[in-house]
PDB file of C-alpha atoms and ligand atoms in Angstrom:
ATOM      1  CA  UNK A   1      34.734  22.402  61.652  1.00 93.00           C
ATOM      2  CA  UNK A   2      31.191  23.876  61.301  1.00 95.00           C
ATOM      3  CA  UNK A   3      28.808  26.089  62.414  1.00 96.00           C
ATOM      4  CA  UNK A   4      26.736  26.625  65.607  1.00 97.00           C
ATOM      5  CA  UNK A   5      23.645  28.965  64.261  1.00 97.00           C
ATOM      6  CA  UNK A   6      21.530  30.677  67.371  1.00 97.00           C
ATOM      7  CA  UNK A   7      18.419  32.045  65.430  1.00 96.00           C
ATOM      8  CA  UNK A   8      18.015  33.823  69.041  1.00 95.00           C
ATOM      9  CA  UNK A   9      19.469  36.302  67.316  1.00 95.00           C
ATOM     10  CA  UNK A  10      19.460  36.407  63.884  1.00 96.00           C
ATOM     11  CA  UNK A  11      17.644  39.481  62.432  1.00 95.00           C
ATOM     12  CA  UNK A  12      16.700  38.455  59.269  1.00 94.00           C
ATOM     13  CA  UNK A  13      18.883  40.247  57.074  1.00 96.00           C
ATOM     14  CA  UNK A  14      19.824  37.939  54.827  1.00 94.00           C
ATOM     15  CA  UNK A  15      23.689  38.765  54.604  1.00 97.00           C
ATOM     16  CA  UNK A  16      24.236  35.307  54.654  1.00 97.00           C
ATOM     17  CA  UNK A  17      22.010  34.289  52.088  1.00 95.00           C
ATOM     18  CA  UNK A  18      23.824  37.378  49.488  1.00 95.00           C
ATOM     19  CA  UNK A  19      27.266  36.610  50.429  1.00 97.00           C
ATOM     20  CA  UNK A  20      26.851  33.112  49.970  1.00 97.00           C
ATOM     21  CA  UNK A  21      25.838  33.890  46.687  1.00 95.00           C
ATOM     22  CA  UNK A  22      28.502  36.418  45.758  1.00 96.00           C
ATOM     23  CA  UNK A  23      31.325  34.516  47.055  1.00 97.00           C
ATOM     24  CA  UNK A  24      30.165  31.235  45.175  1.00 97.00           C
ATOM     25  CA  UNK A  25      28.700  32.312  42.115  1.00 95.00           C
ATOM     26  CA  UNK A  26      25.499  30.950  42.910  1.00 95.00           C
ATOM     27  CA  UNK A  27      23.063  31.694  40.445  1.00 91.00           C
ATOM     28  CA  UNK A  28      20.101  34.492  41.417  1.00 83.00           C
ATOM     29  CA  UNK A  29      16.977  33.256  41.816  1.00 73.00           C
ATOM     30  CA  UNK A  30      15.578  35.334  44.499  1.00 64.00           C
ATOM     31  CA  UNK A  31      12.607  37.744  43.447  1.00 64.00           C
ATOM     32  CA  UNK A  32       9.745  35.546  43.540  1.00 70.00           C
ATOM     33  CA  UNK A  33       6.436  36.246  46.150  1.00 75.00           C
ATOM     34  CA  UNK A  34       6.375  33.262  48.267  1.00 78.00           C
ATOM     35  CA  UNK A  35       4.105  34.394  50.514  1.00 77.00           C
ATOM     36  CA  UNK A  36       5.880  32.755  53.192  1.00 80.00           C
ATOM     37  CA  UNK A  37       6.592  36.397  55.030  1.00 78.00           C
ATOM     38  CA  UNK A  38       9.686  37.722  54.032  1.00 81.00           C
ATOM     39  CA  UNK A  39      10.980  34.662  52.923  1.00 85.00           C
ATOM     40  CA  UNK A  40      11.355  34.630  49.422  1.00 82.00           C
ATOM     41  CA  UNK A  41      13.843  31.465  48.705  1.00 84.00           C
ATOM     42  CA  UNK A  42      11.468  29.236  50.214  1.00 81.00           C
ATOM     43  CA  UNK A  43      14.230  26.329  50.614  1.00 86.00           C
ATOM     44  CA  UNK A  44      17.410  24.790  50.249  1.00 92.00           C
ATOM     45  CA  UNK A  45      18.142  24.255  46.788  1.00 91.00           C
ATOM     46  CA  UNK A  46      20.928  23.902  44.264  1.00 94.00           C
ATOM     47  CA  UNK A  47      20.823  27.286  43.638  1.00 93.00           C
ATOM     48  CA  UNK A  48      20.121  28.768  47.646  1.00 93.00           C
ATOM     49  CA  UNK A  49      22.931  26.668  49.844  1.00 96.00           C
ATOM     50  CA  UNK A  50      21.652  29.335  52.971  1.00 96.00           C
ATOM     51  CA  UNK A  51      18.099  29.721  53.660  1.00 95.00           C
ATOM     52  CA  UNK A  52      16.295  32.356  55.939  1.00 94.00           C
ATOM     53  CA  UNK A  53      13.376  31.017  57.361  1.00 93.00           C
ATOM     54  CA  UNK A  54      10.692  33.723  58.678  1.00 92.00           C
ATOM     55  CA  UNK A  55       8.204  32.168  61.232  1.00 91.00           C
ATOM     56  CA  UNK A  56       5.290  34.400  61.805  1.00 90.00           C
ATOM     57  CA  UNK A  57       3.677  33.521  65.627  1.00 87.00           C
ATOM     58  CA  UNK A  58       1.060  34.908  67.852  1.00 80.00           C
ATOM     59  CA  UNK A  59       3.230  35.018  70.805  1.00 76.00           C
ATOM     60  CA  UNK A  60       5.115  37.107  73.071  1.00 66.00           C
ATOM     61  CA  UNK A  61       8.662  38.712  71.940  1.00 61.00           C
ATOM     62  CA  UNK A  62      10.160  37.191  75.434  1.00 58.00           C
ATOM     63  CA  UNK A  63      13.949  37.678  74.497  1.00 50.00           C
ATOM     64  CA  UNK A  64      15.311  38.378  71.252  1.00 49.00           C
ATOM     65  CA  UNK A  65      18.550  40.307  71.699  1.00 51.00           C
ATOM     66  CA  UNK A  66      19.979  41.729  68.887  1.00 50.00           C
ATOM     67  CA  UNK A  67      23.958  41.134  70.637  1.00 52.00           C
ATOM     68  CA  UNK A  68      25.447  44.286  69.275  1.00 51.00           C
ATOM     69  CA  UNK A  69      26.906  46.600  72.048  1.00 56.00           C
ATOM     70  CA  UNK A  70      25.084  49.810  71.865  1.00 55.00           C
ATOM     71  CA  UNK A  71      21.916  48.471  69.967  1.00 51.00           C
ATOM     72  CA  UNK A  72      18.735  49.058  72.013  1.00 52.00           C
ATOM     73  CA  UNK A  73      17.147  45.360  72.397  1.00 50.00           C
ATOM     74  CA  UNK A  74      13.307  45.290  70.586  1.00 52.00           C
ATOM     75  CA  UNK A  75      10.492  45.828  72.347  1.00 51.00           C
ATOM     76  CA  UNK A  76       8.825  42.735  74.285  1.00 49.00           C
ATOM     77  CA  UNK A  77       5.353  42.919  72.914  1.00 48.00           C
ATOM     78  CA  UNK A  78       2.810  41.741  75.379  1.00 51.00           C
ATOM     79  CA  UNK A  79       1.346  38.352  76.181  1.00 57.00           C
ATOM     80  CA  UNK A  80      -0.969  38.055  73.139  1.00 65.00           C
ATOM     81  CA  UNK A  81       2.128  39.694  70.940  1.00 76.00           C
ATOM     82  CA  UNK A  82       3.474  38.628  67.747  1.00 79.00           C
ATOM     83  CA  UNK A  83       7.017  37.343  66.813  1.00 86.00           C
ATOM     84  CA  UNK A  84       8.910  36.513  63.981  1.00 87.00           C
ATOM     85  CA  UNK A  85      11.268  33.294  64.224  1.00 93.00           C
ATOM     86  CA  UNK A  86      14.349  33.483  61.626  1.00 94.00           C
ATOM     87  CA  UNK A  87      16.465  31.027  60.904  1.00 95.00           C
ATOM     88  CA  UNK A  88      19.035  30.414  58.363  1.00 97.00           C
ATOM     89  CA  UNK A  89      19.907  26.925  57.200  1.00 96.00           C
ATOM     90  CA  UNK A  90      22.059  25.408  55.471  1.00 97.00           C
ATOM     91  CA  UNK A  91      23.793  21.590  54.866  1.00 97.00           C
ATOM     92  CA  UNK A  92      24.734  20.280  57.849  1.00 96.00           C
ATOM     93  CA  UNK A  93      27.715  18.346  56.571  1.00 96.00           C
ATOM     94  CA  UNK A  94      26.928  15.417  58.407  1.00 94.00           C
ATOM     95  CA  UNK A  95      29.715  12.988  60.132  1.00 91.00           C
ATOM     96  CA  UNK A  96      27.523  10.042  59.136  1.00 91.00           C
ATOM     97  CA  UNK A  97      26.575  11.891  55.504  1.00 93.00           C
ATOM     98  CA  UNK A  98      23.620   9.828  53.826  1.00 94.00           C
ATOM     99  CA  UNK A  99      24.133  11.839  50.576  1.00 96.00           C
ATOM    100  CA  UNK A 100      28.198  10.705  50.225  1.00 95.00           C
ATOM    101  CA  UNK A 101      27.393   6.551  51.024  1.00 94.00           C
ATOM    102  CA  UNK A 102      24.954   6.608  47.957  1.00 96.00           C
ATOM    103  CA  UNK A 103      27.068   8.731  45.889  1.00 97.00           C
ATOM    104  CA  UNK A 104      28.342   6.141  42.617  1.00 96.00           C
ATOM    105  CA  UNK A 105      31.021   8.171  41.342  1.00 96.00           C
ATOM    106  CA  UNK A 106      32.748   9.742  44.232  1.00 96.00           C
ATOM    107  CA  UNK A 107      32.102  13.292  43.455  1.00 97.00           C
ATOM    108  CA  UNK A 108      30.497  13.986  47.278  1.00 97.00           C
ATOM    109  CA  UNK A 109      33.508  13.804  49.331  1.00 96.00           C
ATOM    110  CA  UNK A 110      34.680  14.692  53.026  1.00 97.00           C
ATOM    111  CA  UNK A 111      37.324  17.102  53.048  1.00 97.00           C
ATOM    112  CA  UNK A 112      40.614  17.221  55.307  1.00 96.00           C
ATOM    113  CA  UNK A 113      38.273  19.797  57.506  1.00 96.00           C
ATOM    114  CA  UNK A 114      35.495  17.729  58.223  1.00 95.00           C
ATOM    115  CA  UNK A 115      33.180  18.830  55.618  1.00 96.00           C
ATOM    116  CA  UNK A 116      31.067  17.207  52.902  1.00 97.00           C
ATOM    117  CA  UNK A 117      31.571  18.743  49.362  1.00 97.00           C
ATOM    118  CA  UNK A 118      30.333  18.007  46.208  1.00 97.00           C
ATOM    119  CA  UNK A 119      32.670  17.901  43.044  1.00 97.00           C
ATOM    120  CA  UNK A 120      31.495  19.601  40.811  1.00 94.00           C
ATOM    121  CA  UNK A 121      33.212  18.261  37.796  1.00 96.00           C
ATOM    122  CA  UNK A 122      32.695  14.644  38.928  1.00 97.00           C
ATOM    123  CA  UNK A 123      28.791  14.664  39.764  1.00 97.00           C
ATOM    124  CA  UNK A 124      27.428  13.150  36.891  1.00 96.00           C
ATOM    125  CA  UNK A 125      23.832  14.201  37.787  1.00 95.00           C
ATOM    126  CA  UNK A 126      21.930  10.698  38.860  1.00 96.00           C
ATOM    127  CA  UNK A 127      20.550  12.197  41.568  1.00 95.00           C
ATOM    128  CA  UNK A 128      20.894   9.193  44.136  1.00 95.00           C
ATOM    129  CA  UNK A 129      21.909  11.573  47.109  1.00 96.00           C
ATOM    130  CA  UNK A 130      18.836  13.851  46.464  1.00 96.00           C
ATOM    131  CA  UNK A 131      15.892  11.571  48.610  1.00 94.00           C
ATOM    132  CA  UNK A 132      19.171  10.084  50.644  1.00 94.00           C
ATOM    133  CA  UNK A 133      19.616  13.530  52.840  1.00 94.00           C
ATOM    134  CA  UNK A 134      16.892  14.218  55.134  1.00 93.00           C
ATOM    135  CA  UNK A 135      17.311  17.721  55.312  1.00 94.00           C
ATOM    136  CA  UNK A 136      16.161  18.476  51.733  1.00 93.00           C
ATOM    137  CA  UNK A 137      19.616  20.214  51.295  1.00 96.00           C
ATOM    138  CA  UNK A 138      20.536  18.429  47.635  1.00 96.00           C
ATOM    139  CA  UNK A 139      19.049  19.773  44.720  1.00 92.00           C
ATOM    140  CA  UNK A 140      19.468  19.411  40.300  1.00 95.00           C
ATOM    141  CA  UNK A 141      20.489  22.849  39.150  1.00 95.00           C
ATOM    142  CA  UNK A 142      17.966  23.287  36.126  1.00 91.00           C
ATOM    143  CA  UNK A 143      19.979  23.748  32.980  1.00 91.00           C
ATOM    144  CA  UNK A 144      22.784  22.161  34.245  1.00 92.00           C
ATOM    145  CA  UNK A 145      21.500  18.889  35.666  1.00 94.00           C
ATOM    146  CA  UNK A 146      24.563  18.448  38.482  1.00 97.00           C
ATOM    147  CA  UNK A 147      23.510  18.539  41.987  1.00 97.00           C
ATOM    148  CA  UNK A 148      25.051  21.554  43.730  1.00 97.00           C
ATOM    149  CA  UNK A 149      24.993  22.652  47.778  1.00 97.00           C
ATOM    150  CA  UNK A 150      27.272  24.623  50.404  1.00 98.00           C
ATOM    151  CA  UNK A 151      30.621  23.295  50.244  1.00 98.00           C
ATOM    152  CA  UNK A 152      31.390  24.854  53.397  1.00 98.00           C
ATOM    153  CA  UNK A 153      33.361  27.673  51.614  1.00 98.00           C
ATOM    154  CA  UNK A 154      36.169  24.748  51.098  1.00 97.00           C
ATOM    155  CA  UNK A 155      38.607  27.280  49.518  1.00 97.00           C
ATOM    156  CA  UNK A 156      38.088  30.298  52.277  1.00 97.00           C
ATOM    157  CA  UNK A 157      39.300  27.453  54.365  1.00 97.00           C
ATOM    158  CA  UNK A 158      41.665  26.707  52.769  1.00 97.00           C
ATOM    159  CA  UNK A 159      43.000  30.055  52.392  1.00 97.00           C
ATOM    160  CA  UNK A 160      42.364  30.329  56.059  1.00 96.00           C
ATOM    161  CA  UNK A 161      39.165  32.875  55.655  1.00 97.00           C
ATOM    162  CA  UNK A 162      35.816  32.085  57.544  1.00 97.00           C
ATOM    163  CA  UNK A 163      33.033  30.844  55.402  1.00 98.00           C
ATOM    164  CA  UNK A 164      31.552  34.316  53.764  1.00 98.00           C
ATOM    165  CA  UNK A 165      28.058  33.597  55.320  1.00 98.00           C
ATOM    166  CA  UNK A 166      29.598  33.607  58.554  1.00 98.00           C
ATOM    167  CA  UNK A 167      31.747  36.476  57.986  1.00 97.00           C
ATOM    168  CA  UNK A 168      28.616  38.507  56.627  1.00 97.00           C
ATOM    169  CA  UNK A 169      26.255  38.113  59.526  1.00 98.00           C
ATOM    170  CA  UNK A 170      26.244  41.252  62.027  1.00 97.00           C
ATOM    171  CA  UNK A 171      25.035  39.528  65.083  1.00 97.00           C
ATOM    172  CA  UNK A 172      27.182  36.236  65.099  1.00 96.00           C
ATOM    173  CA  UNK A 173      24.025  34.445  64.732  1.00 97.00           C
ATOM    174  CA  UNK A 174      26.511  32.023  62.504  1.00 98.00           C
ATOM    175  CA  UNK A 175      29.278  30.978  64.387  1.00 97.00           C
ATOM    176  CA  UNK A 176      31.971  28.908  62.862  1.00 97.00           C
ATOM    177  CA  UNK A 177      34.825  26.682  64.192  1.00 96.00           C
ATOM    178  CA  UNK A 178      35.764  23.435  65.609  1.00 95.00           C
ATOM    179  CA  UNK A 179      32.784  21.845  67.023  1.00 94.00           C
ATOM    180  CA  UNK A 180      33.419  20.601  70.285  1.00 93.00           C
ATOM    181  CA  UNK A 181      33.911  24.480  71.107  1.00 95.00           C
ATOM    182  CA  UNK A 182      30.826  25.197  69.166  1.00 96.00           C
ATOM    183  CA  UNK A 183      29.005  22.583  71.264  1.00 95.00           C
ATOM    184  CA  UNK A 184      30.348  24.419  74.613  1.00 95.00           C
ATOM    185  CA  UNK A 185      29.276  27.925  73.492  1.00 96.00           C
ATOM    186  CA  UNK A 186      25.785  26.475  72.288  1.00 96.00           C
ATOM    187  CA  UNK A 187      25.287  24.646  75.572  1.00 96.00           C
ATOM    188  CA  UNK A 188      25.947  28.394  77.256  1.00 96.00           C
ATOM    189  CA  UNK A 189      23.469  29.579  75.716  1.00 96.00           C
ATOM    190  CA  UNK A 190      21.340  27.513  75.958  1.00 97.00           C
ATOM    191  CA  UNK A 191      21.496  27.960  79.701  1.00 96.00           C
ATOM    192  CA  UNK A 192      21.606  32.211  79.471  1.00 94.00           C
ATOM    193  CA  UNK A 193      18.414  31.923  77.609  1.00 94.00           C
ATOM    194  CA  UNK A 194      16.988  29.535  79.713  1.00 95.00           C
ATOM    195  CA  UNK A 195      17.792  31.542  82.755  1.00 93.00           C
ATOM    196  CA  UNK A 196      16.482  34.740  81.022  1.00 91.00           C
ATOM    197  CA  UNK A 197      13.046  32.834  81.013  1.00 90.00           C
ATOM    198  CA  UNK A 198      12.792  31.416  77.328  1.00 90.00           C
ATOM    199  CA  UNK A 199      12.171  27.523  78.578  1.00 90.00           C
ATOM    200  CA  UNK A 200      11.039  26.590  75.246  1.00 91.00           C
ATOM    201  CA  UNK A 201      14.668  27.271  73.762  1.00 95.00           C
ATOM    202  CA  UNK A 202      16.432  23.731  72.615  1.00 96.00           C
ATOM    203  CA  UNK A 203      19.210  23.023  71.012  1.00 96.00           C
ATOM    204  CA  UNK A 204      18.799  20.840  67.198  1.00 95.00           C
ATOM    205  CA  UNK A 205      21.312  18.981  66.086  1.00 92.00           C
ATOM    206  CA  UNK A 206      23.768  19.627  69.222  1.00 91.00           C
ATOM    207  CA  UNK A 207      24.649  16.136  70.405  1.00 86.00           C
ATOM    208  CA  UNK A 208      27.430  14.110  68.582  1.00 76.00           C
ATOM    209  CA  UNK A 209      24.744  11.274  67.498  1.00 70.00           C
ATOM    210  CA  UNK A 210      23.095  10.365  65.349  1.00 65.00           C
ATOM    211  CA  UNK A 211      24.162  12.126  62.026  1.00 69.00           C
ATOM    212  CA  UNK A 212      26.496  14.011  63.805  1.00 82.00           C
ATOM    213  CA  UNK A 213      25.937  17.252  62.719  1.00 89.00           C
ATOM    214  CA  UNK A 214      28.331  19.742  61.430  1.00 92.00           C
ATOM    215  CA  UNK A 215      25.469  22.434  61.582  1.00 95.00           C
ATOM    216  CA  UNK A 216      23.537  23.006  64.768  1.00 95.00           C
ATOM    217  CA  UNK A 217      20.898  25.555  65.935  1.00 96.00           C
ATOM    218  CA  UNK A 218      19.570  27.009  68.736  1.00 97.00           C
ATOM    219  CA  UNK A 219      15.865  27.350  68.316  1.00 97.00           C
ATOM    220  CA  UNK A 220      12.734  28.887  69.857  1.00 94.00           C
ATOM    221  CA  UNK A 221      10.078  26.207  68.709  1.00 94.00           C
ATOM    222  CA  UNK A 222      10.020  22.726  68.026  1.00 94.00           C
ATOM    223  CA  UNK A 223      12.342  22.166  64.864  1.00 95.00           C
ATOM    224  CA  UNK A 224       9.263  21.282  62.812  1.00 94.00           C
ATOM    225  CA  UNK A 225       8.287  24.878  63.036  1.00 93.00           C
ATOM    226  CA  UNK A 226      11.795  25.971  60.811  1.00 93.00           C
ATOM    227  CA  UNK A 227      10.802  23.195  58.366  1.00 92.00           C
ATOM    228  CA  UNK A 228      13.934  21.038  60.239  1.00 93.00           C
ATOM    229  CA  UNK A 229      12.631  17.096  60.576  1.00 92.00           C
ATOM    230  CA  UNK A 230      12.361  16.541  64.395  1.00 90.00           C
ATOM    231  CA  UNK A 231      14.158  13.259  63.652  1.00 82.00           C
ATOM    232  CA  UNK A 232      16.408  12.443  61.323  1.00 80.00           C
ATOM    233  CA  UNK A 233      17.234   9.008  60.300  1.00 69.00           C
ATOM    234  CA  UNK A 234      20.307   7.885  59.015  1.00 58.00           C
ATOM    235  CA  UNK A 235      19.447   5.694  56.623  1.00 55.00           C
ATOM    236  CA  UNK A 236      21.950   4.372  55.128  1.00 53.00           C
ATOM    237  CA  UNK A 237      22.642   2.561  57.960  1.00 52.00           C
ATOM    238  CA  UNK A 238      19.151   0.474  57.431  1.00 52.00           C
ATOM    239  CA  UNK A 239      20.609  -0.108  53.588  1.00 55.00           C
ATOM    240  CA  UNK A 240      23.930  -1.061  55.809  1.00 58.00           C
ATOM    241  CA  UNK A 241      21.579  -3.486  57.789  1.00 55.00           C
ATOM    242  CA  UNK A 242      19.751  -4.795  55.214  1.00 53.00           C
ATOM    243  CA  UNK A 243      22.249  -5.601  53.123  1.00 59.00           C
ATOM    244  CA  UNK A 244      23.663  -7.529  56.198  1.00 61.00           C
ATOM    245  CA  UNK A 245      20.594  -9.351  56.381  1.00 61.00           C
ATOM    246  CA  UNK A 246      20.222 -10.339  52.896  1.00 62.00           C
ATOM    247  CA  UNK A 247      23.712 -11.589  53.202  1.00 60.00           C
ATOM    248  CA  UNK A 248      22.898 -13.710  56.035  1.00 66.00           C
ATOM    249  CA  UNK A 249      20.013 -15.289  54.056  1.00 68.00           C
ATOM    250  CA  UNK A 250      21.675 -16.138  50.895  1.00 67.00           C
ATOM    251  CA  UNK A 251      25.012 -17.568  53.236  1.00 67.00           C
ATOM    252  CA  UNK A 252      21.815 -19.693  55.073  1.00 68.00           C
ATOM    253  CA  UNK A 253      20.487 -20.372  51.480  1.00 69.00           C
ATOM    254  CA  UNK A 254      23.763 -21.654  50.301  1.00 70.00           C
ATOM    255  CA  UNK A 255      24.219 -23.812  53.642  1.00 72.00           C
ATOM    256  CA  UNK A 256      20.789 -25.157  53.009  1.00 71.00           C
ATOM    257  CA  UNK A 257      21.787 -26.147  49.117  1.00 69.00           C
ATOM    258  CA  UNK A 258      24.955 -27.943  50.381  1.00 71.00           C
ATOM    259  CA  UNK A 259      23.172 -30.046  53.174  1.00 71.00           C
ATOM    260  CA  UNK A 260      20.619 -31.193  50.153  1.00 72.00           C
ATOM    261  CA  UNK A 261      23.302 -32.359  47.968  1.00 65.00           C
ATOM    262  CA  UNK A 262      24.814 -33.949  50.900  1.00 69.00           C
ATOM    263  CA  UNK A 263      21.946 -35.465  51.617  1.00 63.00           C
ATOM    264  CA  UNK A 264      21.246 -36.353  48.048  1.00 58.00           C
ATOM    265  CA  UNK A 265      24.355 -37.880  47.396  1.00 55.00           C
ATOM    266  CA  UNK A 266      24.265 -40.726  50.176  1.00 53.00           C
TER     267      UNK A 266
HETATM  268  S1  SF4 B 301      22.742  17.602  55.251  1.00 64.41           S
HETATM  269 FE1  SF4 B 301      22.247  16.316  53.494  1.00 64.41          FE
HETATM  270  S2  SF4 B 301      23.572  17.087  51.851  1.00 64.41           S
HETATM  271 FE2  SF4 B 301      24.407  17.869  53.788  1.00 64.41          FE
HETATM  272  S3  SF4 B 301      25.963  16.333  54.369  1.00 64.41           S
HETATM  273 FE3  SF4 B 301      24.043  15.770  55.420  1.00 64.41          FE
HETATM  274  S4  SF4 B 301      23.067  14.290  54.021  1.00 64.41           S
HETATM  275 FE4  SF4 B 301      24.627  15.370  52.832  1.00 64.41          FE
HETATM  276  S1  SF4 B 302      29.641  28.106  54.128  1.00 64.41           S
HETATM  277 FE1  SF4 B 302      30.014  29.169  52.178  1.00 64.41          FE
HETATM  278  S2  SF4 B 302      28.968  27.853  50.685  1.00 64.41           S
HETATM  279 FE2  SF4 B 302      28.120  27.292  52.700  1.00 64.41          FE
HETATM  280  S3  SF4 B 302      26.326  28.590  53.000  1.00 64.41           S
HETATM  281 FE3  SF4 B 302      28.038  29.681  53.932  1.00 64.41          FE
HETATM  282  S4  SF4 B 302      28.786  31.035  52.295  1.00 64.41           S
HETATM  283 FE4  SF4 B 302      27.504  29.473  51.315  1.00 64.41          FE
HETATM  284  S1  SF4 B 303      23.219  37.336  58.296  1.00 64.41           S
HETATM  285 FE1  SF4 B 303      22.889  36.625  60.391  1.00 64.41          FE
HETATM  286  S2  SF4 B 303      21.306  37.948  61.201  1.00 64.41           S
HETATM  287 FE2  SF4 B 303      21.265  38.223  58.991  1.00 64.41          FE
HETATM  288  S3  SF4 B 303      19.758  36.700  58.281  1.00 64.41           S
HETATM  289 FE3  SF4 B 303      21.720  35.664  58.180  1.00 64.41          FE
HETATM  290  S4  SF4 B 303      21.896  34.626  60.160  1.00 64.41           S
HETATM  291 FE4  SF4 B 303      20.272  36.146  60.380  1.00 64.41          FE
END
């Protein structure tokens, strides 16, 4: 299960961001000037698990359909126009998950949907999964010390409810579900918007390589441009590899040691 987001048409409410906090408990934070636009969380953090981006461009509108029956669409803005991108983020509970490999007490664990959660009474605070995830999504809670992030709303799932960001946002811009239909709806789309003559629409995070991401998006720009790293490395599977290769020394080490004793004793 996850979610496919298509910033296409997000509006920048913020629902998501609010209900994530209400449902969750997550501490309030938001008030500061950024200057970032209307962003005013800035990031993913222990205390923001959904984060609205706001992208201010000099370019055209093109397409940005708000996807509510009845709602007149925005105007298009001409050629030298200006646009707002808006995205909102969030973990992308990864199949291969960085943060969960590194974790030394167990507390980040993959649930029976899928997901990657952090225990909250386990987490001990060390930090190791913080520079593991390449998406900047872990975070120390100040005060508190225990790293804290979306746990996918593991109980609404478990009580059958969609995740409360999902449920909150007016235009579907979050979808949730399983992901091979996610992956079908995004790849629509992709090819509606593509048709309607937005080429530079791609898909992030889509294909089932890679990390494998429970979390994709449908963007407008290059994925640098939301603050998402073009390329994420796993890299846990270098530690995985290097590990292999230091074993693979010390075994030819050993060997070595033997034959000279061998040697020795004739
Ligand atoms: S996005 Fe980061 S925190 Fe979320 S599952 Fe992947 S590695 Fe872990
Ligand atoms: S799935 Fe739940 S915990 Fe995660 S961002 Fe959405 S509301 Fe927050
Ligand atoms: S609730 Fe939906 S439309 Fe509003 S900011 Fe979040 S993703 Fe965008």
């Amino acid at each position: 299960m996850g979610f496919f987001t298509d910033t296409t048409v997000c509006i920048g409410c913020k629902a998501c961001e609010v209900a994530c906090k209400e449902w969750n408990d997550v501490p309030d934070t938001i008030g500061q000037l950024t200057g970032e636009s209307y962003d005013n969380t800035s990031a993913l953090g222990a205390n923001t698990w959904r984060h609205v981006a706001f992208i201010e461009q000099r370019k055209p509108v093109k397409v940005q359909e708000a996807g509510l029956e009845g709602l007149e669409e925005p105007s298009g803005g001409d050629e030298d126009g200006f646009r707002w991108l808006m995205s909102s983020d969030v973990c992308k509970h990864c199949t291969e998950a960085p943060c969960l490999d590194v974790c030394p007490t167990g507390a980040i664990f993959r649930t029976e949907f899928g997901t990657v959660v952090v225990q909250e009474d386990v987490c001990n605070g060390c930090g190791y999964c913080i520079p593991a995830c390449p998406f900047g999504v872990l975070d120390r809670r100040q005060g508190d010390g225990r790293v804290w992030k979306c746990t996918l709303c593991y109980d609404r799932l478990k009580g059958h409810m969609e995740p409360a960001c999902a449920q909150a946002c007016p235009t579907d811009s979050i979808q949730f579900g399983p992901l091979d239909e996610l992956r079908e709806k995004a790849n629509g789309r992709l090819e509606m918007v593509h048709e309607a003559g937005v080429t530079d629409a791609r898909l992030y995070g889509a294909d089932e390589g890679g990390y494998g991401m429970g979390a994709f998006f449908l963007l407008l720009d290059d994925p640098e441009v939301y603050g998402l790293p073009p390329d994420p490395e796993v890299v846990t599977r270098k530690t995985k590899s290097l590990w292999g290769a230091a074993a693979a020394a010390a075994g030819a080490l050993a060997l070595g040691v033997a034959a000279a004793f061998a040697g020795g004793a004739r």
